[in-house]
Amino acid sequence: KDMIYKNLGNTGLKVSAFSYGGWLTVGGTVKGDPVKDLIKEALDHGVNFFDTAEIYSNGQSEIEMGRVFKELDVDRSQLVVSTKIFFGTGKSDPNQKGLSRKHIIEGTKASLKRLQLDYVDIVFAHRHDAATPMEEIVRGFNYLLDKGFAFAWGTSEWTAQQIQDAIGIADRLGLVGPCVEQPQYSIFHREKFEVEFKPLFDKYKYGTTIWSPLAGGELSGKYLNGIPENSRYKTNPEYYEQKIKELESPEGKKRQDKIRQLGEISKRLGGTGPAALALAWAASNPNVSSVILGATKPEQLKENFEALKLIPKVTDEVRKEIDDLFENAPTP
Ligand code: NDP
C-alpha cells in the first residue's frame, strides 16, 4: 500500500490523503453489493476515512455504508467515519433540519442508528445556520463530544469569519471549537480555499477534507467527447445543468481542451490521465488533510489512487504549468 496519512488539523487523528465519500453514489446510483466492492477497493488501498451525511440519498448512504462496514467486519478503531448534520433526511418538518441543539443531537443520533455505529469520528455542520446563535451551535456540538457520539466537530461551506467566530466562542466558554472544514476544492475552484481560508491554516492549523476534487468527474476527462451513458451528468443532471449546457459552448469547449492538455502533462509525469494529476495537485497541498473521492466503480478508484505516485512530481514548476494552463490562480 502506498497510501499517505496526514494530520487532520490539530486533532491528532490521521486520515488517508484520499478518502471515499457517498454523495449521489452510495445509496443513490450505487446500492447493494457494488457498494461493498467500492469500499473494499478503498480499504485495500489504505483508505481509512469515509464520509457521508444525513441528507445523502435521504439517509440511504449512511445505511449502505454502515451495512458494508459490518459485513466486511472492519475494525472500528482503524476507521475514521464522518457524517454531516444540517439538511435532515429530506423530511419537510422544520425541526428536522438546521443547527438547533435539537437537530444537532437528534440528527446525529439518527445518523448513528443508520450507520449502526456508537460514534462517528467527525461530525460536520453541513452548512452554517444563521437562524441559530453561534453559542448554541457550539454548545450543541460539544454535547455530542461530551457524550462520546463524536470525537471532533467540523464545518462545511462556512465562511472563514463564521469559523473564527465559532472558535472564539468555544475559547471563551472553555469548550471545543471546530477543527476541520469540508470545502469544495479543485483546479476549477480555488479562490475561497487558497485566499479566504489561509489565515485559518496559519493560525489554527485548521484541517480540510475537500469535496468534488474532480469537479464532479469533469477533470477525469470523461466529458471530452460528450456525455457518456451512466455518467453523473446523465444520472444526476439537476446538479450539473450549467456544466451540461456549457459543454456545447465555446467556453466549455475551451475548458475541455485544457483538461485534455492536463492529461498530457499527467502522462509526461508518468500518470494515467487528467484525473491522477488533478487529484495529486490537490493532495499535495499541505493545507488539504484529505481529498474525498467519489466513485461509482472500483476501476475509477483504482485509476484515482494512481495519483499517489504523482504527488512527489507536483513540483512548483508543475504547479506553475497548471496555473498557466487554467489561468485561474487566485492572487493572494
Ligand atoms: P469528484 O469530483 O471526484 O466526482 C466523483 C465522480 O466522478 C464519481 O462519482 C464518478 O461519477 C466520476 N469519476 C471519478 N473518478 C473517475 C474516473 N477515474 N474516471 C471517470 N469518472 C470518474 O467528487 P464528488 O463530487 O463525488 O465529491 C466527493 C465527496 O465529497 C462526496 O462523496 C461527499 O462525501 C463529499 N461532498 C461534500 C459536499 C459538502 O457540501 N460537504 C458536497 C459534495 C460532495 P460517475 O461514474 O457517476 O460519472
mmCIF file of C-alpha atoms and ligand atoms in Angstrom:
data_model
loop_
_atom_site.group_PDB
_atom_site.id
_atom_site.type_symbol
_atom_site.label_atom_id
_atom_site.label_comp_id
_atom_site.label_asym_id
_atom_site.label_seq_id
_atom_site.Cartn_x
_atom_site.Cartn_y
_atom_site.Cartn_z
ATOM 1 C CA LYS A 1 0.000 0.000 0.000
ATOM 2 C CA ASP A 2 1.419 3.376 -0.842
ATOM 3 C CA MET A 3 -1.238 5.436 0.932
ATOM 4 C CA ILE A 4 -0.089 8.561 2.764
ATOM 5 C CA TYR A 5 -1.655 9.567 6.092
ATOM 6 C CA LYS A 6 -2.000 13.198 7.088
ATOM 7 C CA ASN A 7 -2.873 15.006 10.290
ATOM 8 C CA LEU A 8 -6.481 16.089 10.462
ATOM 9 C CA GLY A 9 -5.904 19.657 11.580
ATOM 10 C CA ASN A 10 -4.957 19.788 15.222
ATOM 11 C CA THR A 11 -6.850 16.690 16.356
ATOM 12 C CA GLY A 12 -4.077 14.089 16.369
ATOM 13 C CA LEU A 13 -6.259 11.995 14.069
ATOM 14 C CA LYS A 14 -4.553 10.585 10.986
ATOM 15 C CA VAL A 15 -6.579 10.485 7.808
ATOM 16 C CA SER A 16 -5.644 8.901 4.497
ATOM 17 C CA ALA A 17 -4.715 11.529 1.908
ATOM 18 C CA PHE A 18 -7.501 10.015 -0.215
ATOM 19 C CA SER A 19 -10.816 9.118 1.327
ATOM 20 C CA TYR A 20 -14.147 7.893 -0.020
ATOM 21 C CA GLY A 21 -17.474 9.724 0.160
ATOM 22 C CA GLY A 22 -21.050 8.810 -0.629
ATOM 23 C CA TRP A 23 -22.783 11.845 -2.165
ATOM 24 C CA LEU A 24 -25.060 10.778 -5.087
ATOM 25 C CA THR A 25 -23.234 7.443 -5.238
ATOM 26 C CA VAL A 26 -23.557 5.262 -2.098
ATOM 27 C CA GLY A 27 -27.272 4.553 -1.625
ATOM 28 C CA GLY A 28 -28.012 6.571 -4.770
ATOM 29 C CA THR A 29 -26.613 5.380 -8.088
ATOM 30 C CA VAL A 30 -24.820 2.504 -6.298
ATOM 31 C CA LYS A 31 -26.630 0.088 -3.992
ATOM 32 C CA GLY A 32 -26.064 -3.354 -2.522
ATOM 33 C CA ASP A 33 -23.003 -5.470 -3.339
ATOM 34 C CA PRO A 34 -21.368 -2.857 -5.598
ATOM 35 C CA VAL A 35 -21.059 -0.586 -2.525
ATOM 36 C CA LYS A 36 -19.115 -3.343 -0.822
ATOM 37 C CA ASP A 37 -16.822 -3.661 -3.854
ATOM 38 C CA LEU A 38 -16.107 0.081 -3.759
ATOM 39 C CA ILE A 39 -15.441 0.255 -0.018
ATOM 40 C CA LYS A 40 -13.303 -2.877 -0.200
ATOM 41 C CA GLU A 41 -11.282 -1.347 -3.041
ATOM 42 C CA ALA A 42 -10.767 1.791 -0.951
ATOM 43 C CA LEU A 43 -9.750 -0.173 2.166
ATOM 44 C CA ASP A 44 -7.378 -2.328 0.115
ATOM 45 C CA HIS A 45 -5.600 0.854 -0.988
ATOM 46 C CA GLY A 46 -5.219 2.035 2.601
ATOM 47 C CA VAL A 47 -8.175 4.423 2.783
ATOM 48 C CA ASN A 48 -9.157 4.815 6.436
ATOM 49 C CA PHE A 49 -11.549 7.761 6.141
ATOM 50 C CA PHE A 50 -15.141 7.569 4.878
ATOM 51 C CA ASP A 51 -17.525 10.493 4.559
ATOM 52 C CA THR A 52 -21.305 10.567 4.441
ATOM 53 C CA ALA A 53 -24.193 12.817 5.541
ATOM 54 C CA GLU A 54 -27.730 12.520 6.870
ATOM 55 C CA ILE A 55 -29.077 14.032 3.641
ATOM 56 C CA TYR A 56 -27.181 11.751 1.217
ATOM 57 C CA SER A 57 -29.862 9.759 -0.576
ATOM 58 C CA ASN A 58 -32.138 10.694 2.332
ATOM 59 C CA GLY A 59 -30.274 8.518 4.832
ATOM 60 C CA GLN A 60 -29.665 5.589 2.467
ATOM 61 C CA SER A 61 -25.979 6.469 2.094
ATOM 62 C CA GLU A 62 -25.419 6.030 5.831
ATOM 63 C CA ILE A 63 -27.443 2.816 5.852
ATOM 64 C CA GLU A 64 -25.397 1.315 2.997
ATOM 65 C CA MET A 65 -22.039 2.365 4.441
ATOM 66 C CA GLY A 66 -22.904 1.056 7.893
ATOM 67 C CA ARG A 67 -24.083 -2.241 6.464
ATOM 68 C CA VAL A 68 -20.867 -2.694 4.485
ATOM 69 C CA PHE A 69 -18.598 -1.865 7.457
ATOM 70 C CA LYS A 70 -20.462 -4.580 9.386
ATOM 71 C CA GLU A 71 -20.337 -7.094 6.544
ATOM 72 C CA LEU A 72 -16.623 -6.533 5.979
ATOM 73 C CA ASP A 73 -16.091 -6.757 9.736
ATOM 74 C CA VAL A 74 -13.777 -3.742 9.668
ATOM 75 C CA ASP A 75 -12.039 -2.995 12.976
ATOM 76 C CA ARG A 76 -13.763 0.202 14.168
ATOM 77 C CA SER A 77 -10.534 1.621 15.586
ATOM 78 C CA GLN A 78 -8.973 1.561 12.105
ATOM 79 C CA LEU A 79 -11.799 3.604 10.604
ATOM 80 C CA VAL A 80 -12.376 7.342 10.603
ATOM 81 C CA VAL A 81 -16.035 7.933 9.769
ATOM 82 C CA SER A 82 -17.681 11.306 9.343
ATOM 83 C CA THR A 83 -21.255 12.344 8.861
ATOM 84 C CA LYS A 84 -22.803 15.766 8.349
ATOM 85 C CA ILE A 85 -25.830 17.312 10.002
ATOM 86 C CA PHE A 86 -27.953 20.200 8.716
ATOM 87 C CA PHE A 87 -30.165 19.230 5.798
ATOM 88 C CA GLY A 88 -32.117 16.478 7.583
ATOM 89 C CA THR A 89 -33.113 13.423 5.599
ATOM 90 C CA GLY A 90 -35.340 15.179 3.126
ATOM 91 C CA LYS A 91 -38.272 15.455 5.523
ATOM 92 C CA SER A 92 -40.048 18.787 5.482
ATOM 93 C CA ASP A 93 -40.569 19.199 9.236
ATOM 94 C CA PRO A 94 -38.926 22.494 10.242
ATOM 95 C CA ASN A 95 -37.221 20.982 13.294
ATOM 96 C CA GLN A 96 -35.716 18.020 11.461
ATOM 97 C CA LYS A 97 -33.013 20.182 9.933
ATOM 98 C CA GLY A 98 -30.728 23.119 10.764
ATOM 99 C CA LEU A 99 -28.301 23.512 13.643
ATOM 100 C CA SER A 100 -30.603 23.955 16.612
ATOM 101 C CA ARG A 101 -29.359 21.962 19.570
ATOM 102 C CA LYS A 102 -32.412 19.772 18.995
ATOM 103 C CA HIS A 103 -31.497 18.819 15.448
ATOM 104 C CA ILE A 104 -27.760 18.562 16.100
ATOM 105 C CA ILE A 105 -28.434 15.954 18.772
ATOM 106 C CA GLU A 106 -31.485 14.201 17.320
ATOM 107 C CA GLY A 107 -29.980 14.239 13.832
ATOM 108 C CA THR A 108 -26.677 12.762 14.966
ATOM 109 C CA LYS A 109 -28.410 10.038 16.991
ATOM 110 C CA ALA A 110 -30.477 9.104 13.941
ATOM 111 C CA SER A 111 -27.327 9.051 11.761
ATOM 112 C CA LEU A 112 -25.566 6.749 14.211
ATOM 113 C CA LYS A 113 -28.535 4.392 14.127
ATOM 114 C CA ARG A 114 -28.480 4.262 10.326
ATOM 115 C CA LEU A 115 -24.701 3.745 10.367
ATOM 116 C CA GLN A 116 -25.007 1.064 13.100
ATOM 117 C CA LEU A 117 -22.203 2.847 14.951
ATOM 118 C CA ASP A 118 -21.830 4.021 18.551
ATOM 119 C CA TYR A 119 -19.938 7.118 17.433
ATOM 120 C CA VAL A 120 -18.582 8.903 14.383
ATOM 121 C CA ASP A 121 -15.065 10.257 14.472
ATOM 122 C CA ILE A 122 -16.037 13.604 12.990
ATOM 123 C CA VAL A 123 -19.411 15.305 12.776
ATOM 124 C CA PHE A 124 -19.729 18.269 10.437
ATOM 125 C CA ALA A 125 -22.182 21.147 10.418
ATOM 126 C CA HIS A 126 -23.071 20.626 6.751
ATOM 127 C CA ARG A 127 -23.786 24.360 6.333
ATOM 128 C CA HIS A 128 -23.882 27.392 8.592
ATOM 129 C CA ASP A 129 -27.262 28.165 10.186
ATOM 130 C CA ALA A 130 -27.852 31.886 10.515
ATOM 131 C CA ALA A 131 -31.084 31.240 12.453
ATOM 132 C CA THR A 132 -29.270 29.620 15.394
ATOM 133 C CA PRO A 133 -26.939 31.709 17.580
ATOM 134 C CA MET A 134 -23.330 30.569 17.266
ATOM 135 C CA GLU A 135 -23.095 29.902 21.000
ATOM 136 C CA GLU A 136 -25.984 27.449 20.721
ATOM 137 C CA ILE A 137 -24.290 25.695 17.787
ATOM 138 C CA VAL A 138 -21.005 25.407 19.696
ATOM 139 C CA ARG A 139 -22.817 24.022 22.748
ATOM 140 C CA GLY A 140 -24.796 21.555 20.626
ATOM 141 C CA PHE A 141 -21.679 20.054 19.053
ATOM 142 C CA ASN A 142 -19.877 19.989 22.403
ATOM 143 C CA TYR A 143 -22.725 17.926 23.826
ATOM 144 C CA LEU A 144 -22.009 15.332 21.110
ATOM 145 C CA LEU A 145 -18.321 15.272 22.065
ATOM 146 C CA ASP A 146 -19.105 15.025 25.787
ATOM 147 C CA LYS A 147 -21.472 12.110 25.207
ATOM 148 C CA GLY A 148 -18.919 10.298 23.027
ATOM 149 C CA PHE A 149 -21.145 10.451 19.929
ATOM 150 C CA ALA A 150 -18.246 12.100 18.041
ATOM 151 C CA PHE A 151 -14.576 12.845 18.706
ATOM 152 C CA ALA A 152 -14.261 16.063 16.722
ATOM 153 C CA TRP A 153 -16.569 18.527 15.040
ATOM 154 C CA GLY A 154 -16.164 20.489 11.862
ATOM 155 C CA THR A 155 -17.794 22.866 9.425
ATOM 156 C CA SER A 156 -18.729 22.586 5.780
ATOM 157 C CA GLU A 157 -19.023 25.525 3.408
ATOM 158 C CA TRP A 158 -18.789 28.046 6.218
ATOM 159 C CA THR A 159 -17.017 31.366 5.723
ATOM 160 C CA ALA A 160 -13.666 31.968 7.413
ATOM 161 C CA GLN A 161 -15.390 34.584 9.561
ATOM 162 C CA GLN A 162 -18.039 32.121 10.783
ATOM 163 C CA ILE A 163 -15.335 29.590 11.625
ATOM 164 C CA GLN A 164 -13.324 32.212 13.528
ATOM 165 C CA ASP A 165 -16.487 33.208 15.424
ATOM 166 C CA ALA A 166 -17.154 29.602 16.444
ATOM 167 C CA ILE A 167 -13.558 29.098 17.586
ATOM 168 C CA GLY A 168 -13.661 32.388 19.517
ATOM 169 C CA ILE A 169 -16.897 31.472 21.292
ATOM 170 C CA ALA A 170 -15.640 27.984 22.135
ATOM 171 C CA ASP A 171 -12.471 29.526 23.589
ATOM 172 C CA ARG A 172 -14.443 31.981 25.667
ATOM 173 C CA LEU A 173 -16.669 29.207 27.037
ATOM 174 C CA GLY A 174 -13.855 26.734 27.620
ATOM 175 C CA LEU A 175 -15.441 24.438 25.032
ATOM 176 C CA VAL A 176 -14.064 22.643 21.989
ATOM 177 C CA GLY A 177 -14.144 24.599 18.736
ATOM 178 C CA PRO A 178 -14.491 23.195 15.232
ATOM 179 C CA CYS A 179 -11.197 21.860 13.833
ATOM 180 C CA VAL A 180 -11.879 20.950 10.218
ATOM 181 C CA GLU A 181 -13.725 22.420 7.239
ATOM 182 C CA GLN A 182 -15.176 20.465 4.334
ATOM 183 C CA PRO A 183 -14.920 22.845 1.392
ATOM 184 C CA GLN A 184 -15.127 22.447 -2.348
ATOM 185 C CA TYR A 185 -11.635 22.497 -3.812
ATOM 186 C CA SER A 186 -10.303 21.576 -7.223
ATOM 187 C CA ILE A 187 -8.305 23.054 -10.062
ATOM 188 C CA PHE A 188 -11.552 24.785 -11.081
ATOM 189 C CA HIS A 189 -12.472 26.091 -7.648
ATOM 190 C CA ARG A 190 -9.580 27.666 -5.770
ATOM 191 C CA GLU A 191 -10.244 31.169 -4.509
ATOM 192 C CA LYS A 192 -12.020 30.537 -1.206
ATOM 193 C CA PHE A 193 -9.690 27.750 -0.124
ATOM 194 C CA GLU A 194 -6.456 29.459 -1.058
ATOM 195 C CA VAL A 195 -7.224 33.051 -0.091
ATOM 196 C CA GLU A 196 -10.080 33.300 2.419
ATOM 197 C CA PHE A 197 -9.062 30.223 4.424
ATOM 198 C CA LYS A 198 -5.322 30.928 4.530
ATOM 199 C CA PRO A 199 -5.465 32.635 7.956
ATOM 200 C CA LEU A 200 -7.290 29.580 9.371
ATOM 201 C CA PHE A 201 -4.468 27.318 8.257
ATOM 202 C CA ASP A 202 -1.766 29.668 9.550
ATOM 203 C CA LYS A 203 -3.420 30.450 12.860
ATOM 204 C CA TYR A 204 -5.257 27.258 13.841
ATOM 205 C CA LYS A 205 -3.803 24.545 11.573
ATOM 206 C CA TYR A 206 -7.459 24.146 10.599
ATOM 207 C CA GLY A 207 -7.961 20.812 8.814
ATOM 208 C CA THR A 208 -9.767 20.296 5.498
ATOM 209 C CA THR A 209 -11.460 17.335 3.851
ATOM 210 C CA ILE A 210 -12.079 18.620 0.357
ATOM 211 C CA TRP A 211 -15.021 17.739 -1.914
ATOM 212 C CA SER A 212 -15.508 17.389 -5.662
ATOM 213 C CA PRO A 213 -11.754 17.250 -6.353
ATOM 214 C CA LEU A 214 -12.584 16.197 -9.935
ATOM 215 C CA ALA A 215 -15.336 18.813 -10.223
ATOM 216 C CA GLY A 216 -17.902 16.030 -10.242
ATOM 217 C CA GLY A 217 -15.915 13.908 -12.699
ATOM 218 C CA GLU A 218 -15.210 16.584 -15.298
ATOM 219 C CA LEU A 219 -11.481 16.642 -14.508
ATOM 220 C CA SER A 220 -11.217 12.937 -15.358
ATOM 221 C CA GLY A 221 -11.729 13.998 -18.975
ATOM 222 C CA LYS A 222 -14.826 11.805 -19.276
ATOM 223 C CA TYR A 223 -16.830 14.615 -20.896
ATOM 224 C CA LEU A 224 -14.268 15.475 -23.587
ATOM 225 C CA ASN A 225 -16.399 13.868 -26.297
ATOM 226 C CA GLY A 226 -19.900 14.384 -24.979
ATOM 227 C CA ILE A 227 -21.761 12.805 -22.093
ATOM 228 C CA PRO A 228 -21.244 9.038 -21.662
ATOM 229 C CA GLU A 229 -24.135 6.788 -20.566
ATOM 230 C CA ASN A 230 -24.293 6.190 -16.794
ATOM 231 C CA SER A 231 -22.077 9.162 -16.056
ATOM 232 C CA ARG A 232 -23.103 11.648 -13.359
ATOM 233 C CA TYR A 233 -24.237 14.291 -15.869
ATOM 234 C CA LYS A 234 -26.727 11.670 -17.137
ATOM 235 C CA THR A 235 -27.724 10.182 -13.779
ATOM 236 C CA ASN A 236 -27.865 13.424 -11.742
ATOM 237 C CA PRO A 237 -28.318 16.233 -14.285
ATOM 238 C CA GLU A 238 -30.049 18.530 -11.775
ATOM 239 C CA TYR A 239 -26.709 19.347 -10.121
ATOM 240 C CA TYR A 240 -24.857 19.974 -13.373
ATOM 241 C CA GLU A 241 -27.335 21.878 -15.566
ATOM 242 C CA GLN A 242 -24.924 24.746 -16.133
ATOM 243 C CA LYS A 243 -21.967 22.446 -16.856
ATOM 244 C CA ILE A 244 -24.022 20.364 -19.286
ATOM 245 C CA LYS A 245 -25.139 23.487 -21.139
ATOM 246 C CA GLU A 246 -21.580 24.804 -21.199
ATOM 247 C CA LEU A 247 -20.165 21.646 -22.797
ATOM 248 C CA GLU A 248 -21.512 22.807 -26.158
ATOM 249 C CA SER A 249 -20.421 26.445 -25.771
ATOM 250 C CA PRO A 250 -17.080 27.866 -26.955
ATOM 251 C CA GLU A 251 -16.141 28.433 -23.284
ATOM 252 C CA GLY A 252 -16.938 24.832 -22.428
ATOM 253 C CA LYS A 253 -15.029 23.503 -25.413
ATOM 254 C CA LYS A 254 -12.042 25.586 -24.353
ATOM 255 C CA ARG A 255 -12.251 24.098 -20.867
ATOM 256 C CA GLN A 256 -12.398 20.558 -22.223
ATOM 257 C CA ASP A 257 -9.307 21.296 -24.276
ATOM 258 C CA LYS A 258 -7.499 22.437 -21.131
ATOM 259 C CA ILE A 259 -8.482 19.175 -19.426
ATOM 260 C CA ARG A 260 -7.074 17.292 -22.407
ATOM 261 C CA GLN A 261 -3.820 19.234 -22.005
ATOM 262 C CA LEU A 262 -3.791 18.480 -18.268
ATOM 263 C CA GLY A 263 -3.931 14.823 -19.299
ATOM 264 C CA GLU A 264 -0.849 15.332 -21.455
ATOM 265 C CA ILE A 265 1.092 16.865 -18.555
ATOM 266 C CA SER A 266 -0.028 13.943 -16.394
ATOM 267 C CA LYS A 267 1.235 11.420 -18.950
ATOM 268 C CA ARG A 268 4.546 13.241 -19.253
ATOM 269 C CA LEU A 269 4.942 12.840 -15.476
ATOM 270 C CA GLY A 270 4.070 9.151 -15.665
ATOM 271 C CA GLY A 271 0.366 9.472 -14.785
ATOM 272 C CA THR A 272 -2.599 7.809 -16.435
ATOM 273 C CA GLY A 273 -4.553 10.921 -17.374
ATOM 274 C CA PRO A 274 -6.006 14.196 -16.114
ATOM 275 C CA ALA A 275 -7.728 12.659 -13.049
ATOM 276 C CA ALA A 276 -4.470 11.452 -11.494
ATOM 277 C CA LEU A 277 -2.804 14.855 -11.844
ATOM 278 C CA ALA A 278 -5.871 16.828 -10.701
ATOM 279 C CA LEU A 279 -6.011 14.652 -7.582
ATOM 280 C CA ALA A 280 -2.248 14.730 -6.934
ATOM 281 C CA TRP A 281 -2.371 18.527 -7.307
ATOM 282 C CA ALA A 282 -4.979 18.718 -4.518
ATOM 283 C CA ALA A 283 -3.442 16.085 -2.243
ATOM 284 C CA SER A 284 -0.014 17.699 -2.405
ATOM 285 C CA ASN A 285 -1.363 20.933 -0.929
ATOM 286 C CA PRO A 286 -0.208 20.900 2.716
ATOM 287 C CA ASN A 287 -3.480 22.534 3.810
ATOM 288 C CA VAL A 288 -5.518 19.641 2.420
ATOM 289 C CA SER A 289 -5.878 16.890 5.026
ATOM 290 C CA SER A 290 -7.854 14.510 2.829
ATOM 291 C CA VAL A 291 -9.170 14.517 -0.722
ATOM 292 C CA ILE A 292 -12.608 12.877 -0.721
ATOM 293 C CA LEU A 293 -13.032 10.719 -3.793
ATOM 294 C CA GLY A 294 -16.402 9.934 -5.280
ATOM 295 C CA ALA A 295 -16.643 6.849 -7.458
ATOM 296 C CA THR A 296 -19.312 4.602 -8.899
ATOM 297 C CA LYS A 297 -16.924 1.820 -9.927
ATOM 298 C CA PRO A 298 -13.855 0.206 -8.342
ATOM 299 C CA GLU A 299 -11.931 0.824 -11.595
ATOM 300 C CA GLN A 300 -12.368 4.572 -11.095
ATOM 301 C CA LEU A 301 -10.894 4.295 -7.617
ATOM 302 C CA LYS A 302 -8.015 2.243 -8.970
ATOM 303 C CA GLU A 303 -7.269 4.919 -11.538
ATOM 304 C CA ASN A 304 -7.622 7.684 -8.954
ATOM 305 C CA PHE A 305 -5.198 6.062 -6.498
ATOM 306 C CA GLU A 306 -2.579 6.333 -9.262
ATOM 307 C CA ALA A 307 -2.435 9.934 -8.084
ATOM 308 C CA LEU A 308 -0.388 8.783 -5.087
ATOM 309 C CA LYS A 309 2.577 8.155 -7.370
ATOM 310 C CA LEU A 310 2.265 11.621 -8.888
ATOM 311 C CA ILE A 311 2.245 13.544 -5.600
ATOM 312 C CA PRO A 312 6.062 13.864 -5.407
ATOM 313 C CA LYS A 313 6.064 15.049 -9.027
ATOM 314 C CA VAL A 314 3.830 18.041 -8.389
ATOM 315 C CA THR A 315 6.733 20.465 -8.077
ATOM 316 C CA ASP A 316 6.468 24.253 -8.042
ATOM 317 C CA GLU A 317 7.200 24.156 -11.782
ATOM 318 C CA VAL A 318 4.317 21.751 -12.418
ATOM 319 C CA ARG A 319 2.000 23.892 -10.265
ATOM 320 C CA LYS A 320 3.013 26.907 -12.330
ATOM 321 C CA GLU A 321 2.323 25.000 -15.537
ATOM 322 C CA ILE A 322 -1.169 24.157 -14.265
ATOM 323 C CA ASP A 323 -1.726 27.803 -13.183
ATOM 324 C CA ASP A 324 -0.738 28.973 -16.669
ATOM 325 C CA LEU A 325 -2.925 26.393 -18.384
ATOM 326 C CA PHE A 326 -6.131 27.157 -16.455
ATOM 327 C CA GLU A 327 -5.349 30.867 -15.937
ATOM 328 C CA ASN A 328 -7.295 30.937 -12.667
ATOM 329 C CA ALA A 329 -4.683 31.042 -9.904
ATOM 330 C CA PRO A 330 -6.020 33.423 -7.241
ATOM 331 C CA THR A 331 -3.927 36.442 -6.386
ATOM 332 C CA PRO A 332 -3.026 36.194 -2.699
HETATM 333 P P1 NDP B 1 -15.499 14.102 -7.647
HETATM 334 O O1 NDP B 1 -15.393 15.487 -8.129
HETATM 335 O O2 NDP B 1 -14.237 13.315 -7.543
HETATM 336 O O3 NDP B 1 -16.544 13.330 -8.578
HETATM 337 C C1 NDP B 1 -16.701 11.953 -8.446
HETATM 338 C C2 NDP B 1 -17.435 11.361 -9.637
HETATM 339 O O4 NDP B 1 -16.670 11.493 -10.828
HETATM 340 C C3 NDP B 1 -17.621 9.872 -9.453
HETATM 341 O O5 NDP B 1 -18.691 9.554 -8.651
HETATM 342 C C4 NDP B 1 -17.702 9.375 -10.873
HETATM 343 O O6 NDP B 1 -19.037 9.620 -11.310
HETATM 344 C C5 NDP B 1 -16.712 10.298 -11.576
HETATM 345 N N1 NDP B 1 -15.332 9.744 -11.570
HETATM 346 C C6 NDP B 1 -14.481 9.649 -10.512
HETATM 347 N N2 NDP B 1 -13.308 9.110 -10.873
HETATM 348 C C7 NDP B 1 -13.396 8.873 -12.185
HETATM 349 C C8 NDP B 1 -12.505 8.318 -13.127
HETATM 350 N N3 NDP B 1 -11.286 7.924 -12.781
HETATM 351 N N4 NDP B 1 -12.927 8.215 -14.414
HETATM 352 C C9 NDP B 1 -14.156 8.611 -14.776
HETATM 353 N N5 NDP B 1 -15.055 9.128 -13.925
HETATM 354 C C10 NDP B 1 -14.683 9.266 -12.646
HETATM 355 O O7 NDP B 1 -16.118 14.043 -6.172
HETATM 356 P P2 NDP B 1 -17.633 14.148 -5.637
HETATM 357 O O8 NDP B 1 -18.354 15.259 -6.262
HETATM 358 O O9 NDP B 1 -18.237 12.796 -5.699
HETATM 359 O O10 NDP B 1 -17.365 14.513 -4.119
HETATM 360 C C11 NDP B 1 -16.629 13.598 -3.300
HETATM 361 C C12 NDP B 1 -17.237 13.531 -1.929
HETATM 362 O O11 NDP B 1 -17.184 14.805 -1.303
HETATM 363 C C13 NDP B 1 -18.717 13.147 -1.850
HETATM 364 O O12 NDP B 1 -18.935 11.771 -1.963
HETATM 365 C C14 NDP B 1 -19.067 13.656 -0.474
HETATM 366 O O13 NDP B 1 -18.611 12.753 0.509
HETATM 367 C C15 NDP B 1 -18.265 14.945 -0.409
HETATM 368 N N6 NDP B 1 -19.094 16.120 -0.803
HETATM 369 C C16 NDP B 1 -19.363 17.050 0.177
HETATM 370 C C17 NDP B 1 -20.113 18.159 -0.085
HETATM 371 C C18 NDP B 1 -20.390 19.121 1.021
HETATM 372 O O14 NDP B 1 -21.208 20.025 0.866
HETATM 373 N N7 NDP B 1 -19.753 18.984 2.159
HETATM 374 C C19 NDP B 1 -20.681 18.426 -1.430
HETATM 375 C C20 NDP B 1 -20.316 17.405 -2.411
HETATM 376 C C21 NDP B 1 -19.549 16.313 -2.083
HETATM 377 P P3 NDP B 1 -19.850 8.842 -12.451
HETATM 378 O O15 NDP B 1 -19.287 7.464 -12.623
HETATM 379 O O16 NDP B 1 -21.242 8.837 -11.897
HETATM 380 O O17 NDP B 1 -19.743 9.712 -13.650
#
